[in-house]
Structures are given as structure tokens and as C-alpha cells.
Short mmCIF file of C-alpha atoms and ligand atoms in Angstrom, two decimals:
data_model
loop_
_atom_site.label_atom_id
_atom_site.label_comp_id
_atom_site.label_asym_id
_atom_site.label_seq_id
_atom_site.Cartn_x
_atom_site.Cartn_y
_atom_site.Cartn_z
CA MET A 5 73.97 110.22 136.63
CA THR A 6 74.45 107.07 138.70
CA ASP A 7 77.90 105.63 139.31
CA ASN A 8 77.65 103.13 136.51
CA ALA A 9 76.12 105.57 134.00
CA TYR A 10 78.44 107.19 131.48
CA ASP A 11 78.25 109.45 128.47
CA VAL A 12 80.58 107.08 126.63
CA VAL A 13 81.80 103.56 127.30
CA ILE A 14 84.66 102.36 125.14
CA ILE A 15 85.42 98.66 124.72
CA GLY A 16 89.15 98.21 124.10
CA GLY A 17 92.05 100.21 125.53
CA GLY A 18 94.33 100.26 122.47
CA PRO A 19 95.46 103.44 120.69
CA GLY A 20 91.96 103.85 119.26
CA GLY A 21 90.14 103.30 122.55
CA TYR A 22 92.46 104.97 125.05
CA VAL A 23 92.95 108.10 122.91
CA ALA A 24 89.18 108.35 122.37
CA ALA A 25 88.72 108.07 126.14
CA ILE A 26 91.20 110.88 126.87
CA ARG A 27 89.74 113.17 124.22
CA ALA A 28 86.19 112.47 125.43
CA ALA A 29 87.23 113.35 129.00
CA GLN A 30 88.86 116.56 127.73
CA LEU A 31 85.51 117.42 126.14
CA GLY A 32 83.80 117.06 129.51
CA MET A 33 82.22 113.64 129.03
CA LYS A 34 82.00 110.99 131.72
CA VAL A 35 83.94 108.05 130.24
CA ALA A 36 84.79 104.45 131.03
CA CYS A 37 87.12 102.18 129.09
CA VAL A 38 86.84 98.40 129.35
CA GLU A 39 90.03 96.42 128.66
CA LYS A 40 90.56 92.71 129.10
CA ARG A 41 94.31 92.20 128.63
CA GLY A 42 95.37 93.49 132.04
CA ALA A 43 97.22 96.47 130.60
CA LEU A 44 96.25 99.50 128.56
CA GLY A 45 97.75 100.35 125.18
CA GLY A 46 96.31 97.47 123.15
CA THR A 47 98.23 95.56 120.50
CA CYS A 48 100.36 98.62 119.80
CA LEU A 49 101.95 99.08 123.21
CA ASN A 50 101.88 95.46 124.38
CA VAL A 51 102.62 93.22 121.39
CA GLY A 52 102.96 95.50 118.37
CA CYS A 53 104.50 98.85 117.51
CA ILE A 54 106.44 99.44 120.71
CA PRO A 55 108.06 96.09 121.54
CA SER A 56 108.96 95.64 117.86
CA LYS A 57 110.58 99.08 117.70
CA SER A 58 112.44 98.40 120.95
CA LEU A 59 113.88 95.19 119.48
CA LEU A 60 114.60 96.87 116.15
CA HIS A 61 116.58 99.51 118.03
CA SER A 62 118.52 97.05 120.19
CA SER A 63 119.23 94.62 117.36
CA GLY A 64 120.31 97.57 115.20
CA LEU A 65 122.87 98.58 117.81
CA TYR A 66 124.15 95.01 118.00
CA ALA A 67 124.51 94.79 114.22
CA GLU A 68 126.26 98.15 114.18
CA ALA A 69 128.69 97.11 116.89
CA ARG A 70 129.48 93.95 114.96
CA HIS A 71 129.63 95.27 111.43
CA SER A 72 129.92 99.03 111.09
CA LEU A 73 131.75 100.57 114.01
CA ALA A 74 135.13 99.45 112.66
CA GLU A 75 134.77 101.53 109.48
CA ASN A 76 134.20 104.56 111.72
CA GLY A 77 137.56 103.94 113.38
CA ILE A 78 136.06 102.40 116.50
CA ALA A 79 137.52 99.07 117.40
CA VAL A 80 135.38 96.86 119.58
CA SER A 81 136.12 93.28 120.22
CA ASP A 82 134.18 90.45 121.72
CA VAL A 83 130.71 91.87 121.10
CA GLN A 84 128.33 89.65 123.04
CA LEU A 85 124.59 89.31 122.80
CA ASP A 86 122.63 89.18 126.06
CA LEU A 87 119.21 88.33 124.64
CA ALA A 88 117.55 88.08 128.06
CA LYS A 89 118.66 91.62 128.87
CA MET A 90 117.51 92.89 125.48
CA MET A 91 114.08 91.33 126.10
CA ALA A 92 113.98 92.72 129.65
CA ARG A 93 114.66 96.21 128.30
CA LYS A 94 111.84 95.77 125.78
CA ASP A 95 109.48 94.58 128.52
CA LYS A 96 110.35 97.60 130.67
CA VAL A 97 109.71 100.00 127.78
CA VAL A 98 106.30 98.36 127.32
CA ARG A 99 105.52 98.38 131.06
CA ASP A 100 106.47 102.03 131.49
CA LEU A 101 104.35 103.11 128.54
CA THR A 102 101.28 101.11 129.54
CA LYS A 103 101.59 102.49 133.09
CA GLY A 104 101.88 105.92 131.49
CA VAL A 105 98.48 105.46 129.84
CA GLU A 106 97.04 104.35 133.19
CA PHE A 107 98.37 107.57 134.70
CA LEU A 108 96.71 109.56 131.91
CA PHE A 109 93.42 107.80 132.68
CA LYS A 110 93.68 108.82 136.34
CA LYS A 111 94.63 112.37 135.40
CA ASN A 112 91.59 112.62 133.13
CA LYS A 113 89.27 110.84 135.62
CA ILE A 114 88.48 108.04 133.17
CA GLY A 115 86.99 104.86 134.60
CA TYR A 116 89.31 101.96 133.79
CA VAL A 117 87.30 98.75 133.98
CA ARG A 118 89.41 95.59 133.79
CA GLY A 119 87.46 92.81 132.14
CA ILE A 120 85.74 91.47 129.05
CA GLY A 121 83.06 93.74 127.66
CA SER A 122 80.00 92.79 125.64
CA ILE A 123 76.90 94.66 124.51
CA PRO A 124 73.66 92.96 125.60
CA LYS A 125 71.70 95.85 124.10
CA ALA A 126 72.32 99.38 122.84
CA GLY A 127 72.99 101.61 125.83
CA GLU A 128 74.53 98.85 127.97
CA VAL A 129 77.93 97.22 128.33
CA ALA A 130 78.19 94.08 130.44
CA VAL A 131 81.64 93.43 131.88
CA GLU A 132 82.94 90.10 133.07
CA LEU A 133 85.45 91.54 135.54
CA SER A 134 89.02 90.20 135.56
CA GLU A 135 88.89 90.01 139.35
CA GLY A 136 85.66 87.95 139.20
CA GLY A 137 82.02 88.93 139.11
CA GLY A 138 80.33 91.29 136.71
CA GLU A 139 79.26 94.87 136.23
CA LEU A 140 76.70 96.53 134.01
CA LEU A 141 77.64 99.93 132.60
CA LYS A 142 75.12 102.25 131.00
CA ALA A 143 76.05 104.71 128.27
CA SER A 144 74.27 106.76 125.66
CA SER A 145 77.19 106.05 123.30
CA ILE A 146 79.25 102.87 123.10
CA ILE A 147 82.46 102.80 121.07
CA VAL A 148 83.82 99.44 119.95
CA ALA A 149 87.62 99.63 119.71
CA THR A 150 88.47 95.96 120.01
CA GLY A 151 91.22 95.99 117.38
CA SER A 152 92.56 93.05 115.46
CA GLN A 153 94.32 89.72 115.71
CA PRO A 154 96.83 87.89 113.49
CA MET A 155 95.44 86.13 110.43
CA LEU A 156 96.31 82.45 110.41
CA LEU A 157 96.84 79.85 107.70
CA PRO A 158 94.84 76.64 107.52
CA ASN A 159 97.05 73.59 108.24
CA ILE A 160 99.39 75.57 110.46
CA ASP A 161 98.93 75.34 114.21
CA ILE A 162 100.45 78.15 116.20
CA ASP A 163 102.24 77.15 119.41
CA GLU A 164 103.95 80.54 119.98
CA GLU A 165 107.15 78.64 120.60
CA ARG A 166 108.34 77.20 117.29
CA ILE A 167 105.45 78.23 115.06
CA VAL A 168 104.77 81.75 116.14
CA THR A 169 102.75 84.86 115.34
CA SER A 170 104.30 88.29 115.82
CA THR A 171 103.49 87.98 119.53
CA GLY A 172 105.72 84.91 119.95
CA ALA A 173 108.41 86.38 117.70
CA LEU A 174 108.71 89.34 120.10
CA SER A 175 109.61 87.08 123.01
CA LEU A 176 111.82 84.24 121.74
CA THR A 177 114.27 83.15 124.42
CA LYS A 178 116.94 81.97 121.99
CA VAL A 179 118.15 83.20 118.62
CA PRO A 180 116.91 80.58 116.15
CA LYS A 181 119.61 79.33 113.79
CA LYS A 182 117.15 79.37 110.93
CA MET A 183 113.90 81.26 110.75
CA VAL A 184 111.24 81.14 108.07
CA VAL A 185 108.99 84.17 107.82
CA ILE A 186 105.71 83.61 105.99
CA GLY A 187 104.63 86.94 104.49
CA ALA A 188 106.78 89.84 103.28
CA GLY A 189 104.56 92.54 104.76
CA VAL A 190 105.55 95.19 107.29
CA VAL A 191 105.62 92.90 110.34
CA GLY A 192 107.50 90.13 108.50
CA LEU A 193 110.24 92.48 107.33
CA GLU A 194 110.58 94.20 110.71
CA LEU A 195 110.74 91.04 112.80
CA GLY A 196 112.73 89.21 110.11
CA SER A 197 115.26 92.05 110.33
CA VAL A 198 115.42 91.81 114.13
CA TRP A 199 116.27 88.10 114.15
CA SER A 200 118.53 88.32 111.12
CA ARG A 201 120.57 91.05 112.85
CA LEU A 202 120.79 88.87 115.94
CA GLY A 203 122.23 86.00 113.90
CA SER A 204 119.38 83.98 112.39
CA LYS A 205 119.44 82.87 108.79
CA VAL A 206 116.09 84.29 107.74
CA THR A 207 114.14 83.18 104.67
CA VAL A 208 111.00 85.10 103.75
CA LEU A 209 108.32 83.27 101.75
CA GLU A 210 105.87 85.53 99.94
CA PHE A 211 102.88 84.55 97.83
CA LEU A 212 103.04 87.63 95.60
CA ASP A 213 105.84 88.53 93.17
CA HIS A 214 106.85 91.53 95.28
CA ILE A 215 107.32 92.51 98.90
CA LEU A 216 105.23 95.03 100.87
CA PRO A 217 101.97 94.89 98.90
CA GLY A 218 100.35 98.29 98.56
CA MET A 219 103.56 100.31 98.77
CA ASP A 220 105.30 101.89 95.76
CA ARG A 221 106.83 99.05 93.74
CA GLU A 222 110.03 100.79 92.69
CA VAL A 223 110.85 101.69 96.27
CA CYS A 224 110.03 98.17 97.44
CA LYS A 225 112.24 96.61 94.77
CA GLN A 226 115.18 98.67 96.00
CA ALA A 227 114.30 97.82 99.60
CA GLN A 228 114.35 94.13 98.76
CA ARG A 229 117.83 94.50 97.25
CA VAL A 230 119.12 96.27 100.37
CA LEU A 231 117.56 93.76 102.77
CA THR A 232 118.99 90.90 100.69
CA LYS A 233 122.44 92.48 101.06
CA GLN A 234 121.83 92.47 104.82
CA GLY A 235 121.27 88.71 104.75
CA LEU A 236 117.52 88.18 104.35
CA GLU A 237 116.63 85.67 101.66
CA PHE A 238 113.41 86.18 99.71
CA LYS A 239 111.45 83.48 97.94
CA LEU A 240 108.67 85.27 96.09
CA GLU A 241 105.71 83.65 94.34
CA SER A 242 105.80 80.96 97.00
CA LYS A 243 102.57 79.58 98.38
CA VAL A 244 102.94 77.96 101.79
CA THR A 245 100.84 74.81 102.04
CA GLY A 246 101.73 73.63 105.53
CA ALA A 247 104.14 73.68 108.44
CA LYS A 248 104.72 70.92 110.94
CA ARG A 249 106.71 70.57 114.11
CA ALA A 250 109.46 68.02 113.53
CA LYS A 251 111.65 66.35 116.17
CA SER A 252 113.69 69.48 116.40
CA GLY A 253 112.42 72.50 114.57
CA VAL A 254 109.75 72.86 111.95
CA SER A 255 109.37 71.86 108.31
CA VAL A 256 107.56 74.24 106.00
CA GLN A 257 106.01 73.06 102.76
CA TYR A 258 105.48 75.49 99.94
CA GLU A 259 105.04 75.53 96.20
CA SER A 260 106.07 77.96 93.51
CA THR A 261 103.03 79.72 92.07
CA LYS A 262 105.02 80.23 88.87
CA VAL A 263 106.10 76.69 88.05
CA GLY A 264 103.93 74.75 90.48
CA ALA A 265 106.81 72.74 91.95
CA GLY A 266 106.67 71.87 95.64
CA ALA A 267 109.55 72.33 98.07
CA GLU A 268 110.36 72.16 101.76
CA LEU A 269 112.33 74.34 104.13
CA LYS A 270 113.55 73.41 107.58
CA ALA A 271 113.77 76.00 110.30
CA ASN A 272 114.00 76.31 114.06
CA VAL A 273 111.24 78.88 114.19
CA VAL A 274 108.52 79.80 111.70
CA LEU A 275 106.84 83.19 111.93
CA VAL A 276 103.39 83.41 110.38
CA CYS A 277 102.61 87.02 109.53
CA ILE A 278 100.26 87.19 106.59
CA GLY A 279 98.24 90.12 107.91
CA ARG A 280 95.72 90.93 110.58
CA GLN A 281 91.95 90.59 110.82
CA PRO A 282 89.36 92.49 112.85
CA TYR A 283 88.64 91.13 116.32
CA THR A 284 85.04 91.43 117.50
CA GLU A 285 84.54 88.08 119.19
CA GLY A 286 82.15 87.80 122.12
CA LEU A 287 80.76 91.32 121.84
CA GLY A 288 77.33 90.10 120.77
CA LEU A 289 77.34 92.17 117.60
CA SER A 290 75.41 89.77 115.39
CA GLU A 291 72.65 89.38 118.02
CA LEU A 292 72.37 93.16 118.09
CA GLY A 293 72.23 93.39 114.30
CA VAL A 294 75.50 95.30 113.94
CA GLU A 295 76.51 94.83 110.31
CA LEU A 296 79.94 93.48 109.43
CA ASP A 297 81.45 93.51 105.95
CA GLU A 298 82.52 90.36 104.11
CA ARG A 299 85.94 90.46 105.84
CA GLY A 300 84.49 90.85 109.33
CA PHE A 301 85.10 94.60 109.77
CA ILE A 302 82.33 96.59 111.43
CA ARG A 303 80.58 98.72 108.83
CA VAL A 304 80.52 102.37 109.86
CA ASN A 305 79.56 105.64 108.20
CA GLU A 306 81.71 108.79 108.17
CA ARG A 307 80.55 109.52 111.75
CA PHE A 308 81.78 106.05 112.90
CA GLU A 309 78.14 104.99 113.49
CA SER A 310 77.46 101.29 113.05
CA SER A 311 74.15 100.04 111.71
CA VAL A 312 72.77 100.17 115.30
CA PRO A 313 72.13 103.66 116.73
CA GLY A 314 74.32 104.48 119.74
CA ILE A 315 77.02 101.94 118.80
CA TYR A 316 80.15 103.32 117.14
CA ALA A 317 83.38 101.63 116.04
CA ILE A 318 86.94 102.83 115.39
CA GLY A 319 90.49 101.60 114.72
CA ASP A 320 91.54 98.20 113.43
CA CYS A 321 88.04 96.72 113.72
CA VAL A 322 86.68 99.06 111.02
CA PRO A 323 87.85 99.23 107.37
CA GLY A 324 90.92 101.33 106.58
CA PRO A 325 94.67 101.17 107.21
CA MET A 326 95.37 98.98 110.26
CA LEU A 327 97.74 101.41 111.93
CA ALA A 328 97.97 102.87 115.41
CA HIS A 329 98.01 106.50 114.26
CA LYS A 330 94.90 105.91 112.13
CA ALA A 331 93.14 104.31 115.13
CA GLU A 332 94.04 107.35 117.26
CA GLU A 333 92.67 109.79 114.68
CA ASP A 334 89.46 107.74 114.41
CA GLY A 335 89.10 107.91 118.20
CA VAL A 336 89.58 111.66 118.44
CA VAL A 337 87.24 112.49 115.58
CA CYS A 338 84.57 110.03 116.72
CA VAL A 339 84.23 111.59 120.19
CA GLU A 340 84.53 115.13 118.86
CA MET A 341 81.51 114.42 116.68
CA LEU A 342 79.71 112.93 119.70
CA ALA A 343 80.37 116.25 121.43
CA GLY A 344 78.72 118.08 118.55
CA GLN A 345 81.95 119.22 116.91
CA SER A 346 82.90 118.56 113.33
CA GLY A 347 85.86 116.27 112.78
CA HIS A 348 87.78 114.93 109.84
CA VAL A 349 90.39 112.27 109.05
CA ASP A 350 92.02 112.41 105.62
CA TYR A 351 92.41 108.71 104.88
CA ASN A 352 94.29 109.49 101.66
CA LEU A 353 97.09 110.91 103.73
CA VAL A 354 97.79 108.24 106.35
CA PRO A 355 101.55 107.64 106.21
CA GLY A 356 102.83 104.07 106.33
CA VAL A 357 106.28 103.28 107.69
CA VAL A 358 108.36 100.10 107.78
CA TYR A 359 111.01 100.45 110.49
CA THR A 360 113.68 98.31 108.87
CA TRP A 361 117.04 99.95 108.22
CA PRO A 362 116.89 101.82 105.97
CA GLU A 363 113.29 102.67 106.71
CA ILE A 364 110.60 102.54 104.04
CA ALA A 365 107.83 105.14 104.13
CA GLY A 366 105.09 106.35 101.89
CA VAL A 367 102.08 108.64 101.79
CA GLY A 368 99.46 109.33 99.13
CA GLN A 369 99.26 107.60 95.78
CA THR A 370 101.80 105.09 94.50
CA GLU A 371 102.97 105.20 90.90
CA GLU A 372 100.96 102.03 90.22
CA GLN A 373 97.76 103.67 91.52
CA LEU A 374 98.31 106.77 89.38
CA LYS A 375 98.85 104.61 86.29
CA GLN A 376 95.73 102.64 87.07
CA THR A 377 93.56 105.75 87.40
CA GLY A 378 95.09 107.37 84.32
CA VAL A 379 96.36 110.47 86.14
CA ASP A 380 98.99 112.39 84.21
CA TYR A 381 101.92 112.75 86.61
CA ARG A 382 105.57 113.71 86.79
CA VAL A 383 108.21 111.97 88.91
CA GLY A 384 111.13 113.49 90.77
CA LYS A 385 113.73 111.21 92.38
CA PHE A 386 116.82 111.83 94.42
CA PRO A 387 119.21 109.15 95.74
CA PHE A 388 120.60 109.32 99.30
CA GLN A 389 123.95 108.47 97.70
CA ALA A 390 124.05 112.15 96.62
CA ASN A 391 122.97 113.58 99.99
CA SER A 392 125.88 114.95 102.00
CA ARG A 393 124.50 114.05 105.45
CA SER A 394 123.91 110.47 104.30
CA ARG A 395 127.47 110.32 103.02
CA ALA A 396 128.68 111.57 106.40
CA THR A 397 126.76 108.91 108.33
CA GLY A 398 127.27 106.15 105.77
CA ASP A 399 123.51 105.65 105.24
CA THR A 400 123.52 105.99 101.48
CA ASP A 401 121.02 103.31 100.41
CA GLY A 402 117.70 104.43 99.00
CA LEU A 403 115.95 107.36 97.43
CA VAL A 404 113.17 109.91 97.73
CA LYS A 405 110.51 109.72 95.04
CA ILE A 406 107.89 112.42 94.58
CA LEU A 407 104.89 112.06 92.29
CA ALA A 408 103.19 115.29 91.25
CA ASP A 409 100.25 116.10 89.02
CA ALA A 410 101.65 116.95 85.57
CA ARG A 411 99.21 119.82 85.06
CA THR A 412 98.93 121.42 88.52
CA ASP A 413 102.22 120.22 90.10
CA ARG A 414 100.23 119.23 93.22
CA VAL A 415 102.04 116.50 95.18
CA LEU A 416 100.13 113.23 94.87
CA GLY A 417 102.49 110.79 96.56
CA VAL A 418 105.85 110.64 98.32
CA HIS A 419 107.77 107.40 98.78
CA ILE A 420 111.07 107.07 100.58
CA LEU A 421 113.59 104.32 101.18
CA GLY A 422 116.29 105.72 103.37
CA PRO A 423 117.62 106.71 106.75
CA LEU A 424 114.77 107.91 109.00
CA ALA A 425 112.35 107.75 106.07
CA GLY A 426 109.47 107.67 108.56
CA ASP A 427 110.41 111.06 109.95
CA LEU A 428 111.23 112.49 106.53
CA VAL A 429 107.87 111.53 105.08
CA GLN A 430 106.06 113.58 107.74
CA GLU A 431 107.13 116.78 105.97
CA ALA A 432 105.34 115.48 102.89
CA VAL A 433 102.21 114.61 104.89
CA VAL A 434 101.94 118.17 106.19
CA ALA A 435 102.71 119.64 102.77
CA MET A 436 100.07 117.44 101.14
CA GLU A 437 97.48 118.29 103.82
CA PHE A 438 97.93 121.90 102.74
CA GLY A 439 97.67 120.98 99.05
CA ALA A 440 101.33 121.77 98.33
CA THR A 441 102.89 121.60 94.91
CA ALA A 442 106.31 120.05 94.29
CA GLU A 443 107.57 123.58 93.76
CA ASP A 444 106.32 124.58 97.25
CA ILE A 445 108.53 121.86 98.77
CA ALA A 446 111.40 122.71 96.43
CA ARG A 447 111.30 126.38 97.44
CA THR A 448 111.09 125.62 101.18
CA VAL A 449 114.43 126.11 102.93
CA HIS A 450 115.82 122.82 104.24
CA HIS A 451 118.67 122.80 106.77
CA HIS A 452 122.10 121.63 105.68
CA PRO A 453 123.49 119.07 106.03
CA GLY A 454 120.22 117.23 106.46
CA MET A 455 118.62 114.15 105.02
CA GLY A 456 115.56 116.33 104.40
CA GLU A 457 117.56 117.96 101.63
CA ALA A 458 116.93 114.76 99.66
CA VAL A 459 113.19 115.53 99.87
CA LYS A 460 113.82 119.06 98.57
CA GLU A 461 116.03 117.73 95.77
CA ALA A 462 113.40 115.16 94.73
CA ALA A 463 110.87 118.01 94.60
CA LEU A 464 113.29 119.99 92.42
CA ALA A 465 113.74 116.88 90.26
CA VAL A 466 110.01 116.91 89.46
CA ALA A 467 110.78 119.96 87.33
CA GLY A 468 114.07 118.46 86.14
CA ARG A 469 116.22 120.83 88.15
CA ALA A 470 117.78 118.89 91.04
CA ILE A 471 121.10 120.47 91.94
CA HIS A 472 123.24 117.65 93.33
CA VAL A 473 122.77 114.91 90.73
C1 FAD B 628 104.12 93.34 115.53
C2 FAD B 628 103.29 94.55 115.20
C3 FAD B 628 103.91 95.75 114.93
C4 FAD B 628 103.16 96.87 114.64
N1 FAD B 628 103.81 98.04 114.38
C5 FAD B 628 103.10 99.14 114.09
C6 FAD B 628 103.75 100.37 113.87
O1 FAD B 628 104.97 100.47 113.93
N2 FAD B 628 102.99 101.46 113.60
C7 FAD B 628 101.62 101.40 113.54
O2 FAD B 628 100.98 102.41 113.30
N3 FAD B 628 100.97 100.23 113.75
C8 FAD B 628 101.68 99.11 114.02
N4 FAD B 628 101.02 97.94 114.28
C9 FAD B 628 99.54 97.94 114.21
C10 FAD B 628 98.91 98.55 115.48
O3 FAD B 628 99.34 97.84 116.60
C11 FAD B 628 97.40 98.53 115.38
O4 FAD B 628 97.00 99.17 114.19
C12 FAD B 628 96.77 99.27 116.55
O5 FAD B 628 97.15 98.70 117.77
C13 FAD B 628 95.24 99.27 116.43
O6 FAD B 628 94.70 99.93 117.51
P1 FAD B 628 93.23 99.60 118.05
O7 FAD B 628 93.03 100.48 119.23
O8 FAD B 628 92.27 99.66 116.94
O9 FAD B 628 93.28 98.06 118.50
P2 FAD B 628 94.23 97.27 119.48
O10 FAD B 628 95.51 97.97 119.69
O11 FAD B 628 94.27 95.88 118.95
O12 FAD B 628 93.47 97.30 120.86
C14 FAD B 628 92.27 96.63 121.07
C15 FAD B 628 92.16 96.26 122.53
O13 FAD B 628 90.85 95.80 122.78
C16 FAD B 628 90.90 94.78 123.76
N5 FAD B 628 89.68 94.01 123.64
C17 FAD B 628 89.25 93.26 122.59
N6 FAD B 628 88.05 92.74 122.84
C18 FAD B 628 87.70 93.16 124.08
C19 FAD B 628 86.57 92.96 124.91
N7 FAD B 628 85.51 92.23 124.49
N8 FAD B 628 86.57 93.51 126.12
C20 FAD B 628 87.62 94.27 126.57
N9 FAD B 628 88.70 94.48 125.83
C21 FAD B 628 88.73 93.95 124.60
C22 FAD B 628 92.15 94.00 123.38
O14 FAD B 628 92.65 93.29 124.51
C23 FAD B 628 93.08 95.13 122.95
O15 FAD B 628 93.93 95.53 124.00
C24 FAD B 628 101.74 96.79 114.60
C25 FAD B 628 101.10 95.59 114.89
C26 FAD B 628 101.86 94.48 115.18
C27 FAD B 628 101.17 93.19 115.50
#
């Protein structure tokens, strides 16, 4: 094999691409990964999961110091915000993690090619190198892992200063007095929470009549109530028609989808976060005949093969939940199948987590989906208000809700609003992977005092026998 010949070349070094590269190297393949942003880790590490969680953590501490330490008997005065330091901490977390992936590449002898990749023909990746010049890589298998980008609205020009996407909202240099968030999805609620905790008056405009589309409605309704108590204002059934930079700040025009009346909001910063779309620009896919679906995702079969032999695709640029952990699983399974192994991702059991406080998490079917498909189910619910650990920490908002098949008792969905819901839901994911019944969870010993006891109690409640309510 010549120097530029590989078993696999991966375009994109996000969680899909870099994890695929590491797994392929573990399986003995010669691998290169092409990345154009100057750092590994993709959207997730650089402008997504990690910086947002860093700011959620820091802003949470600030809000706690200002509002809840006193009730714990801790008097602090003169709590000051040093936003530049908070941002510097976030940047360091990001830098350390992206460097960590670079280290893993070296350890696994993966070629890291900095530049823009394209596919002139199957078996070849042309790279416009970041340092200048070009390089042609040859590979029997090419994996496209180029991820996604924010969806934009017509009539709204992003300047990443006053009218921002999530990327700009992760790096504001000043706390805006007023912020308008367009879209009550995961990113809108997380970043809206960050800036609200830091002092912004945040208004969320949402086209639908509920927040967090796709998640269990009952849980989301409760979440909306809790977030409203924290200071976020929600204007549902509001269609944004435009946003313009004014002398100072921005004016946002919207109309009620219910009554049709138009209105305007003024804000210092507007965050547009109405979702993400696949990013496949400049790869040369259409020239190659790689089929995309009507929304621009690369069509792949269960082996991640595109319509052109030798070209595979994974992560955010293929259909499915646009989540880092899903992209990673795609990457692992894709290269395992290239190595002749069998692999499997259970897309029905990809957990989704919103890292607000309390967190919102869900896996499996929602109650709405079960109703729609006519499945006969039973529901068990348990409020954190009745969980002793939650009472001890003061995190009593929310509930655990378990949906189980009425005939077999098999768990079909678990939805949680509550402290560390994201960690709690993982128990349900494992249980559901093993086909557990609600009774299996109910009869599993849970440590006391633990928030996990609320999961056990909800499982007991499916059979109408919760103990502590
Ligand atoms: C604010 C925010 C918060 C998020 N929080 C979470 C979260 O908490 N949990 C979660 O699971 N998900 C979260 N996500 C989603 C998550 O970031 C994505 O699902 C994940 O990054 C997708 O991984 P990927 O590898 O498919 O693509 P990406 O991470 O987008 O990586 C693709 C990479 O490909 C590179 N690339 C593109 N084209 C080329 C080319 N031609 N040549 C070379 N390189 C190229 C890009 O520069 C990019 O680095 C969040 C997203 C955002 C925006």
C-alpha cells in the first residue's frame, strides 16, 4: 500500500467520523480522517454539546449562588459574574477535549489530514489542504461524516453578533438585556436557560403549540411550567416572519398562528435555532450520483452504503436522530461491517436529553406515539416531590413516567423531567435493550436515598403499587 492509499478515508472529524476512525484502526485498518475546521471533534466538541454543557454548568453555579445557597444556610454576598472568565473556561474545556482526540489519533496511528475533502470519484478523496496545496488519497471505502449545520429562516440574516445561531450564542461577550430565542427545541431551551440564568430576559417564540417537538407531551408541559418559573417566557403558536437589526438591538416580527395578529418584539440578541440540516456541500455527491432524500440527507441502507458502491455515510448527514451518541454508534457499526463483522444500532432506543435544570430525558415511545399506533399500554408515574433524595437536595420538580405494554408489561417508553434525568434514563435504556418489563425494573434493588428510586417507584406504579405516593 502506498503512503496515500488507505483502507478507509473518513471525511469529517466529528463524533461520527473520529469514533469510526478509532474503531477502524482498532480493527487493523489503515485509516485517514480529513477535517477542515482546524480541530477534531466536530460540531459536538467545538460548537455544540461540550461548550453548551460547560456554559450550562457555569451558569447553573451562578444561579445557585444567587438564588439557592441562602436556603441551605450559606450566606454569600456580592456574587459577581465574570463572563470573560466563564467563556475562557469553556474554551479551555473545548481545547483540551479536541486535543485529546488528536492524541487518540496519534495513539491509534490514524492519519489526520487538515483540509477540505471532496470525492472526485469512488475510491478517491481529494483534499484542499489547510496549509495550502492539495493531496489525493486513495481508499477502497470512503465514509462521509460531514455532519450538519443550523437551519436558517428566510428574511433573517445571521451576523453571529446580534442575530446569532447556536455558535454565536456560545460566545457572546456581554449578557444581553433581552434575548429572543426562535425555536423551543433542545438547543433553544439549553442556550435560553444559560442566558436567562446569567441575567437576560429571555422570550422563546415557537411555531407549534408545545415545546420540544417529538418528546412526551405531558413531560414537556411540566417542563415548560418549571422553566417559566425560572424566568423564561414562552410565546407558542408564534410564526416569526422577520428580524432586522435596528439602531441598537434587533426587532423581531411574528404573528400568532391562532388568531393571525402580527406583533413585534425588541431584543438585544436574537438566537435562531429552529433545527439543523445535513451538510454535504462541496463533496461532489450529485456529480457522483450519490442519492439524497428530499431533505438533503444522504440515503443509506442498513450497512450505511450510499447509492454509490464504496461510499458510506454516517451521523448527522444521514436520516435519524441528530445526536452525537447516535453518530458515534453509526461510526462504530459502519466500520465493523466493513471489517466483515455484524453490527447493529437500535434506533428505537436512542435516548434524548435536554440539559436544562431540571433535565428532560426520554427513550422509546412517547404516549402520543402509542396512542397513534393503537398500542394498549399502562402508565406508571412518580413525582420527584415524593423522592427522599430530591427532598434532601431541594430538586423536587418533575416526574418519572413509564409506559408499558398492557398485555406483556414490556417497557415501551420512559420519560423523565427531573434532577439528572439524563443519567437516570440510561437505566431504562439498558433495561429496554434487554426487553425488560416494568416489573423487572420494579424488582431491581435501587440504592437509597437515590433519585433512581423514582424510576423504581414509577415502574411499581405501572401495576398500581408505588409505595411512597
Ligand atoms: C448547540 C448544540 C448543542 C448540542 N448538544 C448536544 C448534546 O448535548 N448531545 C448530543 O448528543 N448532541 C448534541 N448536539 C448535536 C451534535 O453536536 C451532533 O449530533 C453531532 O456533532 C453530529 O456528529 P457528526 O460527526 O455527524 O457531525 P459533526 O459533529 O457536525 O462533524 C462533522 C465535521 O465534518 C467537517 N466537515 C464537513 N465537511 C467537510 C469537508 N468537505 N472536508 C473536511 N471536513 C468536513 C466539519 O468541519 C465537522 O467538524 C448539539 C448540537 C448543537 C449545535
